[in-house]
mmCIF file of N, CA and C in Angstrom:
data_model
loop_
_atom_site.group_PDB
_atom_site.id
_atom_site.type_symbol
_atom_site.label_atom_id
_atom_site.label_comp_id
_atom_site.label_asym_id
_atom_site.label_seq_id
_atom_site.Cartn_x
_atom_site.Cartn_y
_atom_site.Cartn_z
ATOM 1 N N MET A 1 -7.255 -6.230 11.069
ATOM 2 C CA MET A 1 -6.318 -5.386 10.370
ATOM 3 C C MET A 1 -4.905 -5.890 10.665
ATOM 4 N N ASP A 2 -4.134 -6.083 9.616
ATOM 5 C CA ASP A 2 -2.770 -6.587 9.823
ATOM 6 C C ASP A 2 -1.791 -5.432 10.057
ATOM 7 N N ARG A 3 -0.545 -5.782 10.346
ATOM 8 C CA ARG A 3 0.464 -4.785 10.711
ATOM 9 C C ARG A 3 0.759 -3.796 9.592
ATOM 10 N N LEU A 4 0.816 -4.258 8.360
ATOM 11 C CA LEU A 4 1.112 -3.350 7.252
ATOM 12 C C LEU A 4 -0.033 -2.360 7.022
ATOM 13 N N GLN A 5 -1.267 -2.827 7.149
ATOM 14 C CA GLN A 5 -2.406 -1.917 7.034
ATOM 15 C C GLN A 5 -2.352 -0.873 8.149
ATOM 16 N N ARG A 6 -2.086 -1.334 9.349
ATOM 17 C CA ARG A 6 -2.002 -0.429 10.497
ATOM 18 C C ARG A 6 -0.893 0.609 10.286
ATOM 19 N N LEU A 7 0.221 0.168 9.723
ATOM 20 C CA LEU A 7 1.334 1.076 9.441
ATOM 21 C C LEU A 7 0.899 2.199 8.503
ATOM 22 N N VAL A 8 0.261 1.833 7.400
ATOM 23 C CA VAL A 8 -0.166 2.833 6.407
ATOM 24 C C VAL A 8 -1.195 3.778 7.015
ATOM 25 N N LEU A 9 -2.177 3.231 7.714
ATOM 26 C CA LEU A 9 -3.221 4.076 8.294
ATOM 27 C C LEU A 9 -2.673 4.989 9.385
ATOM 28 N N SER A 10 -1.758 4.497 10.190
ATOM 29 C CA SER A 10 -1.212 5.356 11.246
ATOM 30 C C SER A 10 -0.317 6.450 10.661
ATOM 31 N N PHE A 11 0.301 6.198 9.513
ATOM 32 C CA PHE A 11 1.113 7.213 8.834
ATOM 33 C C PHE A 11 0.262 8.430 8.483
ATOM 34 N N TYR A 12 -1.016 8.193 8.157
ATOM 35 C CA TYR A 12 -1.923 9.267 7.744
ATOM 36 C C TYR A 12 -2.961 9.614 8.811
ATOM 37 N N ARG A 13 -2.721 9.256 10.055
ATOM 38 C CA ARG A 13 -3.723 9.458 11.110
ATOM 39 C C ARG A 13 -4.075 10.932 11.329
ATOM 40 N N GLU A 14 -3.193 11.832 10.944
ATOM 41 C CA GLU A 14 -3.448 13.267 11.102
ATOM 42 C C GLU A 14 -4.239 13.860 9.931
ATOM 43 N N ASP A 15 -4.492 13.060 8.904
ATOM 44 C CA ASP A 15 -5.191 13.557 7.719
ATOM 45 C C ASP A 15 -6.444 12.711 7.467
ATOM 46 N N PRO A 16 -7.586 13.123 8.001
ATOM 47 C CA PRO A 16 -8.814 12.335 7.868
ATOM 48 C C PRO A 16 -9.270 12.124 6.423
ATOM 49 N N CYS A 17 -8.936 13.047 5.528
ATOM 50 C CA CYS A 17 -9.333 12.898 4.118
ATOM 51 C C CYS A 17 -8.615 11.709 3.481
ATOM 52 N N ILE A 18 -7.307 11.615 3.688
ATOM 53 C CA ILE A 18 -6.543 10.491 3.135
ATOM 54 C C ILE A 18 -6.948 9.201 3.824
ATOM 55 N N GLU A 19 -7.178 9.272 5.127
ATOM 56 C CA GLU A 19 -7.609 8.083 5.865
ATOM 57 C C GLU A 19 -8.915 7.532 5.283
ATOM 58 N N ALA A 20 -9.827 8.398 4.912
ATOM 59 C CA ALA A 20 -11.089 7.976 4.297
ATOM 60 C C ALA A 20 -10.846 7.366 2.915
ATOM 61 N N GLU A 21 -9.915 7.951 2.158
ATOM 62 C CA GLU A 21 -9.580 7.408 0.834
ATOM 63 C C GLU A 21 -9.018 5.994 0.935
ATOM 64 N N LEU A 22 -8.319 5.710 2.027
ATOM 65 C CA LEU A 22 -7.665 4.406 2.199
ATOM 66 C C LEU A 22 -8.614 3.294 2.642
ATOM 67 N N GLU A 23 -9.893 3.577 2.756
ATOM 68 C CA GLU A 23 -10.855 2.576 3.212
ATOM 69 C C GLU A 23 -10.843 1.279 2.401
ATOM 70 N N PRO A 24 -10.695 1.304 1.062
ATOM 71 C CA PRO A 24 -10.634 0.036 0.311
ATOM 72 C C PRO A 24 -9.491 -0.884 0.762
ATOM 73 N N LEU A 25 -8.471 -0.314 1.352
ATOM 74 C CA LEU A 25 -7.337 -1.098 1.827
ATOM 75 C C LEU A 25 -7.735 -2.048 2.960
ATOM 76 N N LEU A 26 -8.790 -1.710 3.678
ATOM 77 C CA LEU A 26 -9.234 -2.535 4.800
ATOM 78 C C LEU A 26 -9.759 -3.900 4.353
ATOM 79 N N ASP A 27 -10.174 -4.015 3.100
ATOM 80 C CA ASP A 27 -10.670 -5.294 2.578
ATOM 81 C C ASP A 27 -9.558 -6.159 1.993
ATOM 82 N N CYS A 28 -8.327 -5.674 2.044
ATOM 83 C CA CYS A 28 -7.183 -6.392 1.480
ATOM 84 C C CYS A 28 -6.463 -7.204 2.553
ATOM 85 N N ARG A 29 -5.680 -8.141 2.068
ATOM 86 C CA ARG A 29 -4.739 -8.847 2.920
ATOM 87 C C ARG A 29 -3.348 -8.453 2.444
ATOM 88 N N MET A 30 -2.523 -7.947 3.349
ATOM 89 C CA MET A 30 -1.193 -7.478 2.970
ATOM 90 C C MET A 30 -0.140 -8.365 3.615
ATOM 91 N N SER A 31 0.918 -8.632 2.838
ATOM 92 C CA SER A 31 2.035 -9.413 3.366
ATOM 93 C C SER A 31 3.327 -8.922 2.729
ATOM 94 N N ARG A 32 4.438 -9.342 3.308
ATOM 95 C CA ARG A 32 5.748 -8.908 2.838
ATOM 96 C C ARG A 32 6.615 -10.127 2.601
ATOM 97 N N SER A 33 7.248 -10.182 1.421
ATOM 98 C CA SER A 33 8.095 -11.317 1.102
ATOM 99 C C SER A 33 9.060 -10.973 -0.019
ATOM 100 N N TRP A 34 10.328 -11.333 0.142
ATOM 101 C CA TRP A 34 11.344 -11.181 -0.894
ATOM 102 C C TRP A 34 11.374 -9.786 -1.514
ATOM 103 N N GLY A 35 11.317 -8.765 -0.699
ATOM 104 C CA GLY A 35 11.396 -7.396 -1.199
ATOM 105 C C GLY A 35 10.125 -6.879 -1.820
ATOM 106 N N SER A 36 9.036 -7.622 -1.666
ATOM 107 C CA SER A 36 7.753 -7.207 -2.229
ATOM 108 C C SER A 36 6.717 -7.050 -1.122
ATOM 109 N N ILE A 37 5.886 -6.057 -1.283
ATOM 110 C CA ILE A 37 4.705 -5.907 -0.442
ATOM 111 C C ILE A 37 3.562 -6.438 -1.293
ATOM 112 N N ARG A 38 2.958 -7.531 -0.859
ATOM 113 C CA ARG A 38 1.866 -8.147 -1.619
ATOM 114 C C ARG A 38 0.529 -7.714 -1.032
ATOM 115 N N ILE A 39 -0.342 -7.273 -1.904
ATOM 116 C CA ILE A 39 -1.672 -6.844 -1.491
ATOM 117 C C ILE A 39 -2.684 -7.687 -2.259
ATOM 118 N N GLU A 40 -3.403 -8.507 -1.517
ATOM 119 C CA GLU A 40 -4.427 -9.382 -2.104
ATOM 120 C C GLU A 40 -5.751 -8.628 -2.159
ATOM 121 N N CYS A 41 -6.252 -8.398 -3.358
ATOM 122 C CA CYS A 41 -7.512 -7.686 -3.558
ATOM 123 C C CYS A 41 -8.653 -8.694 -3.725
ATOM 124 N N VAL A 42 -9.856 -8.223 -3.520
ATOM 125 C CA VAL A 42 -11.035 -9.086 -3.588
ATOM 126 C C VAL A 42 -11.344 -9.501 -5.026
ATOM 127 N N ASP A 43 -11.344 -8.523 -5.939
ATOM 128 C CA ASP A 43 -11.657 -8.790 -7.344
ATOM 129 C C ASP A 43 -11.015 -7.701 -8.215
ATOM 130 N N GLN A 44 -11.262 -7.758 -9.492
ATOM 131 C CA GLN A 44 -10.668 -6.816 -10.450
ATOM 132 C C GLN A 44 -11.034 -5.373 -10.121
ATOM 133 N N GLU A 45 -12.279 -5.124 -9.814
ATOM 134 C CA GLU A 45 -12.732 -3.764 -9.503
ATOM 135 C C GLU A 45 -12.024 -3.235 -8.247
ATOM 136 N N HIS A 46 -11.893 -4.096 -7.263
ATOM 137 C CA HIS A 46 -11.203 -3.722 -6.020
ATOM 138 C C HIS A 46 -9.726 -3.438 -6.301
ATOM 139 N N LEU A 47 -9.107 -4.221 -7.177
ATOM 140 C CA LEU A 47 -7.714 -3.997 -7.551
ATOM 141 C C LEU A 47 -7.547 -2.601 -8.161
ATOM 142 N N GLU A 48 -8.491 -2.193 -8.985
ATOM 143 C CA GLU A 48 -8.426 -0.860 -9.596
ATOM 144 C C GLU A 48 -8.526 0.231 -8.531
ATOM 145 N N GLU A 49 -9.400 0.033 -7.539
ATOM 146 C CA GLU A 49 -9.531 1.001 -6.450
ATOM 147 C C GLU A 49 -8.224 1.115 -5.669
ATOM 148 N N VAL A 50 -7.624 -0.026 -5.363
ATOM 149 C CA VAL A 50 -6.394 -0.039 -4.582
ATOM 150 C C VAL A 50 -5.234 0.532 -5.392
ATOM 151 N N SER A 51 -5.185 0.274 -6.690
ATOM 152 C CA SER A 51 -4.092 0.819 -7.503
ATOM 153 C C SER A 51 -4.146 2.342 -7.537
ATOM 154 N N ALA A 52 -5.329 2.918 -7.389
ATOM 155 C CA ALA A 52 -5.454 4.376 -7.335
ATOM 156 C C ALA A 52 -4.885 4.934 -6.026
ATOM 157 N N LEU A 53 -4.666 4.069 -5.045
ATOM 158 C CA LEU A 53 -4.144 4.487 -3.743
ATOM 159 C C LEU A 53 -2.625 4.392 -3.642
ATOM 160 N N LEU A 54 -1.965 3.972 -4.704
ATOM 161 C CA LEU A 54 -0.511 3.780 -4.652
ATOM 162 C C LEU A 54 0.238 5.037 -4.207
ATOM 163 N N LYS A 55 -0.273 6.193 -4.576
ATOM 164 C CA LYS A 55 0.392 7.447 -4.185
ATOM 165 C C LYS A 55 0.421 7.609 -2.667
ATOM 166 N N HIS A 56 -0.517 6.967 -1.981
ATOM 167 C CA HIS A 56 -0.551 7.013 -0.520
ATOM 168 C C HIS A 56 0.148 5.803 0.111
ATOM 169 N N LEU A 57 0.228 4.708 -0.602
ATOM 170 C CA LEU A 57 0.848 3.501 -0.054
ATOM 171 C C LEU A 57 2.368 3.561 -0.086
ATOM 172 N N ARG A 58 2.914 4.122 -1.135
ATOM 173 C CA ARG A 58 4.378 4.123 -1.301
ATOM 174 C C ARG A 58 5.137 4.853 -0.190
ATOM 175 N N PRO A 59 4.775 6.079 0.174
ATOM 176 C CA PRO A 59 5.599 6.815 1.147
ATOM 177 C C PRO A 59 5.846 6.106 2.479
ATOM 178 N N PRO A 60 4.824 5.594 3.175
ATOM 179 C CA PRO A 60 5.142 4.956 4.462
ATOM 180 C C PRO A 60 5.923 3.654 4.312
ATOM 181 N N LEU A 61 5.637 2.889 3.281
ATOM 182 C CA LEU A 61 6.323 1.607 3.083
ATOM 183 C C LEU A 61 7.773 1.824 2.662
ATOM 184 N N ALA A 62 7.998 2.796 1.788
ATOM 185 C CA ALA A 62 9.358 3.080 1.325
ATOM 186 C C ALA A 62 10.185 3.757 2.412
ATOM 187 N N ALA A 63 9.551 4.599 3.225
ATOM 188 C CA ALA A 63 10.280 5.301 4.279
ATOM 189 C C ALA A 63 10.925 4.329 5.253
ATOM 190 N N LEU A 64 10.296 3.195 5.463
ATOM 191 C CA LEU A 64 10.841 2.182 6.365
ATOM 192 C C LEU A 64 11.648 1.119 5.632
ATOM 193 N N GLY A 65 11.760 1.258 4.320
ATOM 194 C CA GLY A 65 12.546 0.302 3.541
ATOM 195 C C GLY A 65 11.976 -1.098 3.573
ATOM 196 N N LEU A 66 10.661 -1.204 3.536
ATOM 197 C CA LEU A 66 10.013 -2.517 3.660
ATOM 198 C C LEU A 66 9.964 -3.316 2.370
ATOM 199 N N GLY A 67 10.312 -2.730 1.252
ATOM 200 C CA GLY A 67 10.282 -3.483 0.005
ATOM 201 C C GLY A 67 10.735 -2.647 -1.167
ATOM 202 N N ARG A 68 10.905 -3.323 -2.289
ATOM 203 C CA ARG A 68 11.311 -2.646 -3.516
ATOM 204 C C ARG A 68 10.158 -2.507 -4.499
ATOM 205 N N GLN A 69 9.083 -3.247 -4.251
ATOM 206 C CA GLN A 69 7.936 -3.175 -5.154
ATOM 207 C C GLN A 69 6.655 -3.522 -4.416
ATOM 208 N N ILE A 70 5.553 -3.057 -4.986
ATOM 209 C CA ILE A 70 4.223 -3.379 -4.474
ATOM 210 C C ILE A 70 3.560 -4.266 -5.520
ATOM 211 N N VAL A 71 3.054 -5.394 -5.083
ATOM 212 C CA VAL A 71 2.392 -6.334 -5.993
ATOM 213 C C VAL A 71 0.917 -6.409 -5.606
ATOM 214 N N LEU A 72 0.051 -5.992 -6.525
ATOM 215 C CA LEU A 72 -1.394 -6.101 -6.326
ATOM 216 C C LEU A 72 -1.860 -7.365 -7.016
ATOM 217 N N ARG A 73 -2.646 -8.159 -6.307
ATOM 218 C CA ARG A 73 -3.082 -9.448 -6.867
ATOM 219 C C ARG A 73 -4.567 -9.669 -6.660
ATOM 220 N N VAL A 74 -5.162 -10.340 -7.625
ATOM 221 C CA VAL A 74 -6.495 -10.907 -7.485
ATOM 222 C C VAL A 74 -6.260 -12.409 -7.484
ATOM 223 N N PRO A 75 -6.583 -13.089 -6.387
ATOM 224 C CA PRO A 75 -6.291 -14.524 -6.305
ATOM 225 C C PRO A 75 -6.831 -15.301 -7.508
ATOM 226 N N GLY A 76 -5.945 -16.088 -8.098
ATOM 227 C CA GLY A 76 -6.335 -16.938 -9.213
ATOM 228 C C GLY A 76 -6.307 -16.284 -10.578
ATOM 229 N N SER A 77 -5.999 -14.980 -10.649
ATOM 230 C CA SER A 77 -5.986 -14.390 -11.989
ATOM 231 C C SER A 77 -4.935 -13.301 -12.135
ATOM 232 N N LEU A 78 -5.292 -12.083 -11.870
ATOM 233 C CA LEU A 78 -4.510 -10.914 -12.238
ATOM 234 C C LEU A 78 -3.456 -10.548 -11.196
ATOM 235 N N GLN A 79 -2.326 -10.020 -11.688
ATOM 236 C CA GLN A 79 -1.272 -9.522 -10.809
ATOM 237 C C GLN A 79 -0.614 -8.324 -11.482
ATOM 238 N N ARG A 80 -0.401 -7.266 -10.724
ATOM 239 C CA ARG A 80 0.297 -6.080 -11.234
ATOM 240 C C ARG A 80 1.415 -5.717 -10.268
ATOM 241 N N THR A 81 2.544 -5.322 -10.823
ATOM 242 C CA THR A 81 3.700 -4.968 -10.010
ATOM 243 C C THR A 81 4.067 -3.504 -10.247
ATOM 244 N N TYR A 82 4.285 -2.792 -9.151
ATOM 245 C CA TYR A 82 4.638 -1.379 -9.212
ATOM 246 C C TYR A 82 5.925 -1.151 -8.423
ATOM 247 N N PRO A 83 6.882 -0.412 -8.983
ATOM 248 C CA PRO A 83 8.124 -0.123 -8.247
ATOM 249 C C PRO A 83 7.840 0.821 -7.074
ATOM 250 N N MET A 84 8.701 0.773 -6.086
ATOM 251 C CA MET A 84 8.501 1.603 -4.901
ATOM 252 C C MET A 84 9.478 2.777 -4.900
ATOM 253 N N ASP A 85 9.735 3.364 -6.069
ATOM 254 C CA ASP A 85 10.643 4.516 -6.166
ATOM 255 C C ASP A 85 9.922 5.748 -5.642
ATOM 256 N N VAL A 86 10.319 6.202 -4.485
ATOM 257 C CA VAL A 86 9.726 7.411 -3.928
ATOM 258 C C VAL A 86 10.858 8.370 -3.606
ATOM 259 N N PRO A 87 10.891 9.505 -4.290
ATOM 260 C CA PRO A 87 11.928 10.475 -3.944
ATOM 261 C C PRO A 87 11.586 11.087 -2.588
ATOM 262 N N PHE A 88 12.535 11.041 -1.666
ATOM 263 C CA PHE A 88 12.282 11.573 -0.332
ATOM 264 C C PHE A 88 12.649 13.045 -0.278
ATOM 265 N N HIS A 89 11.801 13.810 0.344
ATOM 266 C CA HIS A 89 12.073 15.210 0.591
ATOM 267 C C HIS A 89 12.699 15.294 1.981
ATOM 268 N N SER A 90 13.567 16.230 2.187
ATOM 269 C CA SER A 90 14.269 16.322 3.458
ATOM 270 C C SER A 90 13.313 16.550 4.619
ATOM 271 N N ASP A 91 12.153 17.170 4.365
ATOM 272 C CA ASP A 91 11.232 17.436 5.465
ATOM 273 C C ASP A 91 10.344 16.242 5.801
ATOM 274 N N LEU A 92 10.445 15.154 5.080
ATOM 275 C CA LEU A 92 9.628 13.971 5.364
ATOM 276 C C LEU A 92 9.953 13.405 6.733
ATOM 277 N N PHE A 93 11.200 13.460 7.121
ATOM 278 C CA PHE A 93 11.604 12.882 8.405
ATOM 279 C C PHE A 93 11.744 13.927 9.505
ATOM 280 N N ALA A 94 11.359 15.157 9.230
ATOM 281 C CA ALA A 94 11.495 16.227 10.229
ATOM 282 C C ALA A 94 10.340 16.229 11.209
#
């Protein structure tokens, strides 16, 4: 497990339901470059599973200012880019 995966999972460590939902993320390789968080998926089906998790991926990554966009990729073919616009609520950091 890489540092970015650990970051996301530890953000939700108090919520076992979300932690279980994030299981497909364990098969990914995550990296950070040029304002992007890159997530390498296994195949097209896996990319669809991970894209459904964006609602859980954005808050911890954006809270630390780690990037401006999330890029989901299937090596050798598909790539999707999602902005990291997350409106912060004042109680997020409380």
